Amino acid sequence: MDPLSQLKDIHLPEPVSQYPLAHGWWLLLAMLIIILAVIVHKWLKARRFNMAKKQALSQLNLIQPNQNQQNNTQLSQTEILSLLKWCCLQYFPRQQVAKLHGQAFAEFLTLTLPAKLQQADYIAVLSQALRNQYQALNSEHSASQETQALANAASSWIKTAITAKNIQTFNTGIRQPVQGEANTEEVHS
């Protein structure tokens, strides 16, 4: 008898199943889900942060002075100042911003700008608009120019002063006190 004829066919092992997954694959999947969740969270946070800023800029683009009527131009300056105040209330502590008006509000807006942008012409435009807020303007042409200058200044303030870093710096107290505010260290000593 032939010993080779007594051999049985080769039995292949069963194929290796993909499931259950090895621990390393579960760990990788968990890390990817965590990373994706962090990215989505940061994106939503940035979107929420910029929502009021975008609304303010779109409102600012809607405010167009009417060349025929002086009162509408004056209202436009008032609307721009109100828009700036609303924007400040959205991002900065309400207790500090709500009570500000006039020169104190102008100083607050100036202090929240980065130091390199605190220019004299910006301060002059803002101070002039705050002075004119409750006064009738002399000529339509100068009112229109002042309104446009104020709109440009407001737009630049919204774009540069409202940043997460600037607001965090302001909210942590690393700033100079606004005129009219009592310094808490001086009061307690």
mmCIF file with all atom_site columns, N, CA, C and O in Angstrom, residues 21-58:
data_model
loop_
_atom_site.group_PDB
_atom_site.id
_atom_site.type_symbol
_atom_site.label_atom_id
_atom_site.label_alt_id
_atom_site.label_comp_id
_atom_site.label_asym_id
_atom_site.label_entity_id
_atom_site.label_seq_id
_atom_site.pdbx_PDB_ins_code
_atom_site.Cartn_x
_atom_site.Cartn_y
_atom_site.Cartn_z
_atom_site.occupancy
_atom_site.B_iso_or_equiv
_atom_site.pdbx_formal_charge
_atom_site.auth_seq_id
_atom_site.auth_comp_id
_atom_site.auth_asym_id
_atom_site.auth_atom_id
_atom_site.pdbx_PDB_model_num
ATOM 1   N N  . LEU A 1 21 ? -12.868 43.793 17.126 1.00 0.00 ? 21 LEU A N  1
ATOM 2   C CA . LEU A 1 21 ? -11.651 44.549 16.828 1.00 0.00 ? 21 LEU A CA 1
ATOM 3   C C  . LEU A 1 21 ? -10.664 44.437 17.986 1.00 0.00 ? 21 LEU A C  1
ATOM 4   O O  . LEU A 1 21 ? -11.037 44.297 19.140 1.00 0.00 ? 21 LEU A O  1
ATOM 5   N N  . ALA A 1 22 ? -9.434  44.577 17.625 1.00 0.00 ? 22 ALA A N  1
ATOM 6   C CA . ALA A 1 22 ? -8.387  44.563 18.646 1.00 0.00 ? 22 ALA A CA 1
ATOM 7   C C  . ALA A 1 22 ? -8.480  45.845 19.473 1.00 0.00 ? 22 ALA A C  1
ATOM 8   O O  . ALA A 1 22 ? -9.053  46.857 19.053 1.00 0.00 ? 22 ALA A O  1
ATOM 9   N N  . HIS A 1 23 ? -7.926  45.828 20.656 1.00 0.00 ? 23 HIS A N  1
ATOM 10  C CA . HIS A 1 23 ? -8.002  46.969 21.572 1.00 0.00 ? 23 HIS A CA 1
ATOM 11  C C  . HIS A 1 23 ? -7.395  48.233 20.966 1.00 0.00 ? 23 HIS A C  1
ATOM 12  O O  . HIS A 1 23 ? -7.866  49.344 21.217 1.00 0.00 ? 23 HIS A O  1
ATOM 13  N N  . GLY A 1 24 ? -6.363  48.108 20.196 1.00 0.00 ? 24 GLY A N  1
ATOM 14  C CA . GLY A 1 24 ? -5.721  49.269 19.574 1.00 0.00 ? 24 GLY A CA 1
ATOM 15  C C  . GLY A 1 24 ? -6.660  49.996 18.625 1.00 0.00 ? 24 GLY A C  1
ATOM 16  O O  . GLY A 1 24 ? -6.660  51.234 18.553 1.00 0.00 ? 24 GLY A O  1
ATOM 17  N N  . TRP A 1 25 ? -7.464  49.234 17.883 1.00 0.00 ? 25 TRP A N  1
ATOM 18  C CA . TRP A 1 25 ? -8.409  49.875 16.968 1.00 0.00 ? 25 TRP A CA 1
ATOM 19  C C  . TRP A 1 25 ? -9.507  50.606 17.732 1.00 0.00 ? 25 TRP A C  1
ATOM 20  O O  . TRP A 1 25 ? -9.928  51.687 17.334 1.00 0.00 ? 25 TRP A O  1
ATOM 21  N N  . TRP A 1 26 ? -9.979  50.050 18.841 1.00 0.00 ? 26 TRP A N  1
ATOM 22  C CA . TRP A 1 26 ? -10.979 50.734 19.655 1.00 0.00 ? 26 TRP A CA 1
ATOM 23  C C  . TRP A 1 26 ? -10.401 52.020 20.244 1.00 0.00 ? 26 TRP A C  1
ATOM 24  O O  . TRP A 1 26 ? -11.081 53.046 20.310 1.00 0.00 ? 26 TRP A O  1
ATOM 25  N N  . LEU A 1 27 ? -9.163  51.969 20.665 1.00 0.00 ? 27 LEU A N  1
ATOM 26  C CA . LEU A 1 27 ? -8.498  53.151 21.211 1.00 0.00 ? 27 LEU A CA 1
ATOM 27  C C  . LEU A 1 27 ? -8.360  54.239 20.137 1.00 0.00 ? 27 LEU A C  1
ATOM 28  O O  . LEU A 1 27 ? -8.628  55.418 20.396 1.00 0.00 ? 27 LEU A O  1
ATOM 29  N N  . LEU A 1 28 ? -7.968  53.840 18.934 1.00 0.00 ? 28 LEU A N  1
ATOM 30  C CA . LEU A 1 28 ? -7.843  54.794 17.827 1.00 0.00 ? 28 LEU A CA 1
ATOM 31  C C  . LEU A 1 28 ? -9.199  55.408 17.485 1.00 0.00 ? 28 LEU A C  1
ATOM 32  O O  . LEU A 1 28 ? -9.304  56.625 17.281 1.00 0.00 ? 28 LEU A O  1
ATOM 33  N N  . LEU A 1 29 ? -10.237 54.604 17.455 1.00 0.00 ? 29 LEU A N  1
ATOM 34  C CA . LEU A 1 29 ? -11.580 55.093 17.172 1.00 0.00 ? 29 LEU A CA 1
ATOM 35  C C  . LEU A 1 29 ? -12.038 56.088 18.245 1.00 0.00 ? 29 LEU A C  1
ATOM 36  O O  . LEU A 1 29 ? -12.604 57.142 17.936 1.00 0.00 ? 29 LEU A O  1
ATOM 37  N N  . ALA A 1 30 ? -11.766 55.786 19.507 1.00 0.00 ? 30 ALA A N  1
ATOM 38  C CA . ALA A 1 30 ? -12.140 56.687 20.598 1.00 0.00 ? 30 ALA A CA 1
ATOM 39  C C  . ALA A 1 30 ? -11.391 58.013 20.487 1.00 0.00 ? 30 ALA A C  1
ATOM 40  O O  . ALA A 1 30 ? -11.975 59.088 20.690 1.00 0.00 ? 30 ALA A O  1
ATOM 41  N N  . MET A 1 31 ? -10.109 57.959 20.164 1.00 0.00 ? 31 MET A N  1
ATOM 42  C CA . MET A 1 31 ? -9.327  59.197 20.017 1.00 0.00 ? 31 MET A CA 1
ATOM 43  C C  . MET A 1 31 ? -9.851  60.037 18.855 1.00 0.00 ? 31 MET A C  1
ATOM 44  O O  . MET A 1 31 ? -9.932  61.257 18.961 1.00 0.00 ? 31 MET A O  1
ATOM 45  N N  . LEU A 1 32 ? -10.207 59.408 17.746 1.00 0.00 ? 32 LEU A N  1
ATOM 46  C CA . LEU A 1 32 ? -10.750 60.148 16.603 1.00 0.00 ? 32 LEU A CA 1
ATOM 47  C C  . LEU A 1 32 ? -12.078 60.812 16.958 1.00 0.00 ? 32 LEU A C  1
ATOM 48  O O  . LEU A 1 32 ? -12.322 61.955 16.576 1.00 0.00 ? 32 LEU A O  1
ATOM 49  N N  . ILE A 1 33 ? -12.920 60.115 17.703 1.00 0.00 ? 33 ILE A N  1
ATOM 50  C CA . ILE A 1 33 ? -14.198 60.703 18.110 1.00 0.00 ? 33 ILE A CA 1
ATOM 51  C C  . ILE A 1 33 ? -13.967 61.883 19.043 1.00 0.00 ? 33 ILE A C  1
ATOM 52  O O  . ILE A 1 33 ? -14.616 62.931 18.908 1.00 0.00 ? 33 ILE A O  1
ATOM 53  N N  . ILE A 1 34 ? -13.027 61.768 19.964 1.00 0.00 ? 34 ILE A N  1
ATOM 54  C CA . ILE A 1 34 ? -12.722 62.873 20.886 1.00 0.00 ? 34 ILE A CA 1
ATOM 55  C C  . ILE A 1 34 ? -12.160 64.069 20.126 1.00 0.00 ? 34 ILE A C  1
ATOM 56  O O  . ILE A 1 34 ? -12.560 65.215 20.364 1.00 0.00 ? 34 ILE A O  1
ATOM 57  N N  . ILE A 1 35 ? -11.265 63.827 19.208 1.00 0.00 ? 35 ILE A N  1
ATOM 58  C CA . ILE A 1 35 ? -10.678 64.910 18.414 1.00 0.00 ? 35 ILE A CA 1
ATOM 59  C C  . ILE A 1 35 ? -11.757 65.598 17.584 1.00 0.00 ? 35 ILE A C  1
ATOM 60  O O  . ILE A 1 35 ? -11.819 66.832 17.512 1.00 0.00 ? 35 ILE A O  1
ATOM 61  N N  . LEU A 1 36 ? -12.632 64.830 16.969 1.00 0.00 ? 36 LEU A N  1
ATOM 62  C CA . LEU A 1 36 ? -13.724 65.397 16.184 1.00 0.00 ? 36 LEU A CA 1
ATOM 63  C C  . LEU A 1 36 ? -14.661 66.220 17.072 1.00 0.00 ? 36 LEU A C  1
ATOM 64  O O  . LEU A 1 36 ? -15.087 67.312 16.685 1.00 0.00 ? 36 LEU A O  1
ATOM 65  N N  . ALA A 1 37 ? -14.963 65.732 18.257 1.00 0.00 ? 37 ALA A N  1
ATOM 66  C CA . ALA A 1 37 ? -15.833 66.473 19.180 1.00 0.00 ? 37 ALA A CA 1
ATOM 67  C C  . ALA A 1 37 ? -15.189 67.790 19.600 1.00 0.00 ? 37 ALA A C  1
ATOM 68  O O  . ALA A 1 37 ? -15.874 68.821 19.693 1.00 0.00 ? 37 ALA A O  1
ATOM 69  N N  . VAL A 1 38 ? -13.893 67.786 19.866 1.00 0.00 ? 38 VAL A N  1
ATOM 70  C CA . VAL A 1 38 ? -13.191 69.018 20.251 1.00 0.00 ? 38 VAL A CA 1
ATOM 71  C C  . VAL A 1 38 ? -13.205 70.029 19.101 1.00 0.00 ? 38 VAL A C  1
ATOM 72  O O  . VAL A 1 38 ? -13.453 71.221 19.312 1.00 0.00 ? 38 VAL A O  1
ATOM 73  N N  . ILE A 1 39 ? -12.980 69.557 17.893 1.00 0.00 ? 39 ILE A N  1
ATOM 74  C CA . ILE A 1 39 ? -12.981 70.455 16.731 1.00 0.00 ? 39 ILE A CA 1
ATOM 75  C C  . ILE A 1 39 ? -14.365 71.064 16.531 1.00 0.00 ? 39 ILE A C  1
ATOM 76  O O  . ILE A 1 39 ? -14.495 72.277 16.317 1.00 0.00 ? 39 ILE A O  1
ATOM 77  N N  . VAL A 1 40 ? -15.402 70.257 16.621 1.00 0.00 ? 40 VAL A N  1
ATOM 78  C CA . VAL A 1 40 ? -16.767 70.766 16.459 1.00 0.00 ? 40 VAL A CA 1
ATOM 79  C C  . VAL A 1 40 ? -17.102 71.750 17.577 1.00 0.00 ? 40 VAL A C  1
ATOM 80  O O  . VAL A 1 40 ? -17.700 72.809 17.327 1.00 0.00 ? 40 VAL A O  1
ATOM 81  N N  . HIS A 1 41 ? -16.687 71.455 18.804 1.00 0.00 ? 41 HIS A N  1
ATOM 82  C CA . HIS A 1 41 ? -16.943 72.355 19.935 1.00 0.00 ? 41 HIS A CA 1
ATOM 83  C C  . HIS A 1 41 ? -16.268 73.707 19.722 1.00 0.00 ? 41 HIS A C  1
ATOM 84  O O  . HIS A 1 41 ? -16.874 74.760 19.933 1.00 0.00 ? 41 HIS A O  1
ATOM 85  N N  . LYS A 1 42 ? -15.011 73.686 19.314 1.00 0.00 ? 42 LYS A N  1
ATOM 86  C CA . LYS A 1 42 ? -14.286 74.947 19.084 1.00 0.00 ? 42 LYS A CA 1
ATOM 87  C C  . LYS A 1 42 ? -14.909 75.731 17.929 1.00 0.00 ? 42 LYS A C  1
ATOM 88  O O  . LYS A 1 42 ? -15.002 76.951 17.980 1.00 0.00 ? 42 LYS A O  1
ATOM 89  N N  . TRP A 1 43 ? -15.332 75.037 16.882 1.00 0.00 ? 43 TRP A N  1
ATOM 90  C CA . TRP A 1 43 ? -15.952 75.700 15.746 1.00 0.00 ? 43 TRP A CA 1
ATOM 91  C C  . TRP A 1 43 ? -17.266 76.358 16.161 1.00 0.00 ? 43 TRP A C  1
ATOM 92  O O  . TRP A 1 43 ? -17.529 77.509 15.805 1.00 0.00 ? 43 TRP A O  1
ATOM 93  N N  . LEU A 1 44 ? -18.086 75.651 16.926 1.00 0.00 ? 44 LEU A N  1
ATOM 94  C CA . LEU A 1 44 ? -19.349 76.216 17.393 1.00 0.00 ? 44 LEU A CA 1
ATOM 95  C C  . LEU A 1 44 ? -19.117 77.398 18.338 1.00 0.00 ? 44 LEU A C  1
ATOM 96  O O  . LEU A 1 44 ? -19.841 78.401 18.287 1.00 0.00 ? 44 LEU A O  1
ATOM 97  N N  . LYS A 1 45 ? -18.100 77.289 19.182 1.00 0.00 ? 45 LYS A N  1
ATOM 98  C CA . LYS A 1 45 ? -17.780 78.376 20.110 1.00 0.00 ? 45 LYS A CA 1
ATOM 99  C C  . LYS A 1 45 ? -17.334 79.627 19.339 1.00 0.00 ? 45 LYS A C  1
ATOM 100 O O  . LYS A 1 45 ? -17.766 80.738 19.644 1.00 0.00 ? 45 LYS A O  1
ATOM 101 N N  . ALA A 1 46 ? -16.490 79.443 18.328 1.00 0.00 ? 46 ALA A N  1
ATOM 102 C CA . ALA A 1 46 ? -16.042 80.579 17.515 1.00 0.00 ? 46 ALA A CA 1
ATOM 103 C C  . ALA A 1 46 ? -17.209 81.171 16.732 1.00 0.00 ? 46 ALA A C  1
ATOM 104 O O  . ALA A 1 46 ? -17.308 82.396 16.579 1.00 0.00 ? 46 ALA A O  1
ATOM 105 N N  . ARG A 1 47 ? -18.085 80.322 16.258 1.00 0.00 ? 47 ARG A N  1
ATOM 106 C CA . ARG A 1 47 ? -19.245 80.803 15.511 1.00 0.00 ? 47 ARG A CA 1
ATOM 107 C C  . ARG A 1 47 ? -20.165 81.628 16.411 1.00 0.00 ? 47 ARG A C  1
ATOM 108 O O  . ARG A 1 47 ? -20.643 82.686 16.018 1.00 0.00 ? 47 ARG A O  1
ATOM 109 N N  . ARG A 1 48 ? -20.418 81.135 17.625 1.00 0.00 ? 48 ARG A N  1
ATOM 110 C CA . ARG A 1 48 ? -21.241 81.881 18.574 1.00 0.00 ? 48 ARG A CA 1
ATOM 111 C C  . ARG A 1 48 ? -20.569 83.197 18.952 1.00 0.00 ? 48 ARG A C  1
ATOM 112 O O  . ARG A 1 48 ? -21.228 84.212 19.111 1.00 0.00 ? 48 ARG A O  1
ATOM 113 N N  . PHE A 1 49 ? -19.242 83.159 19.132 1.00 0.00 ? 49 PHE A N  1
ATOM 114 C CA . PHE A 1 49 ? -18.500 84.370 19.508 1.00 0.00 ? 49 PHE A CA 1
ATOM 115 C C  . PHE A 1 49 ? -18.619 85.436 18.420 1.00 0.00 ? 49 PHE A C  1
ATOM 116 O O  . PHE A 1 49 ? -18.800 86.617 18.715 1.00 0.00 ? 49 PHE A O  1
ATOM 117 N N  . ASN A 1 50 ? -18.527 85.033 17.176 1.00 0.00 ? 50 ASN A N  1
ATOM 118 C CA . ASN A 1 50 ? -18.526 85.993 16.074 1.00 0.00 ? 50 ASN A CA 1
ATOM 119 C C  . ASN A 1 50 ? -19.923 86.383 15.608 1.00 0.00 ? 50 ASN A C  1
ATOM 120 O O  . ASN A 1 50 ? -20.055 87.265 14.756 1.00 0.00 ? 50 ASN A O  1
ATOM 121 N N  . MET A 1 51 ? -20.971 85.756 16.134 1.00 0.00 ? 51 MET A N  1
ATOM 122 C CA . MET A 1 51 ? -22.324 86.033 15.656 1.00 0.00 ? 51 MET A CA 1
ATOM 123 C C  . MET A 1 51 ? -22.722 87.486 15.901 1.00 0.00 ? 51 MET A C  1
ATOM 124 O O  . MET A 1 51 ? -23.197 88.165 14.991 1.00 0.00 ? 51 MET A O  1
ATOM 125 N N  . ALA A 1 52 ? -22.532 87.990 17.104 1.00 0.00 ? 52 ALA A N  1
ATOM 126 C CA . ALA A 1 52 ? -22.897 89.375 17.405 1.00 0.00 ? 52 ALA A CA 1
ATOM 127 C C  . ALA A 1 52 ? -22.016 90.350 16.617 1.00 0.00 ? 52 ALA A C  1
ATOM 128 O O  . ALA A 1 52 ? -22.482 91.403 16.183 1.00 0.00 ? 52 ALA A O  1
ATOM 129 N N  . LYS A 1 53 ? -20.771 89.986 16.428 1.00 0.00 ? 53 LYS A N  1
ATOM 130 C CA . LYS A 1 53 ? -19.854 90.828 15.652 1.00 0.00 ? 53 LYS A CA 1
ATOM 131 C C  . LYS A 1 53 ? -20.339 90.945 14.203 1.00 0.00 ? 53 LYS A C  1
ATOM 132 O O  . LYS A 1 53 ? -20.379 92.032 13.637 1.00 0.00 ? 53 LYS A O  1
ATOM 133 N N  . LYS A 1 54 ? -20.755 89.826 13.619 1.00 0.00 ? 54 LYS A N  1
ATOM 134 C CA . LYS A 1 54 ? -21.267 89.848 12.245 1.00 0.00 ? 54 LYS A CA 1
ATOM 135 C C  . LYS A 1 54 ? -22.567 90.634 12.161 1.00 0.00 ? 54 LYS A C  1
ATOM 136 O O  . LYS A 1 54 ? -22.789 91.372 11.199 1.00 0.00 ? 54 LYS A O  1
ATOM 137 N N  . GLN A 1 55 ? -23.432 90.485 13.167 1.00 0.00 ? 55 GLN A N  1
ATOM 138 C CA . GLN A 1 55 ? -24.681 91.241 13.172 1.00 0.00 ? 55 GLN A CA 1
ATOM 139 C C  . GLN A 1 55 ? -24.397 92.740 13.242 1.00 0.00 ? 55 GLN A C  1
ATOM 140 O O  . GLN A 1 55 ? -25.043 93.528 12.549 1.00 0.00 ? 55 GLN A O  1
ATOM 141 N N  . ALA A 1 56 ? -23.456 93.121 14.068 1.00 0.00 ? 56 ALA A N  1
ATOM 142 C CA . ALA A 1 56 ? -23.122 94.544 14.203 1.00 0.00 ? 56 ALA A CA 1
ATOM 143 C C  . ALA A 1 56 ? -22.563 95.090 12.890 1.00 0.00 ? 56 ALA A C  1
ATOM 144 O O  . ALA A 1 56 ? -22.935 96.194 12.467 1.00 0.00 ? 56 ALA A O  1
ATOM 145 N N  . LEU A 1 57 ? -21.683 94.343 12.257 1.00 0.00 ? 57 LEU A N  1
ATOM 146 C CA . LEU A 1 57 ? -21.122 94.812 10.982 1.00 0.00 ? 57 LEU A CA 1
ATOM 147 C C  . LEU A 1 57 ? -22.185 94.885 9.895  1.00 0.00 ? 57 LEU A C  1
ATOM 148 O O  . LEU A 1 57 ? -22.177 95.822 9.078  1.00 0.00 ? 57 LEU A O  1
ATOM 149 N N  . SER A 1 58 ? -23.109 93.939 9.869  1.00 0.00 ? 58 SER A N  1
ATOM 150 C CA . SER A 1 58 ? -24.174 94.004 8.861  1.00 0.00 ? 58 SER A CA 1
ATOM 151 C C  . SER A 1 58 ? -25.117 95.171 9.143  1.00 0.00 ? 58 SER A C  1
ATOM 152 O O  . SER A 1 58 ? -25.565 95.849 8.226  1.00 0.00 ? 58 SER A O  1
#
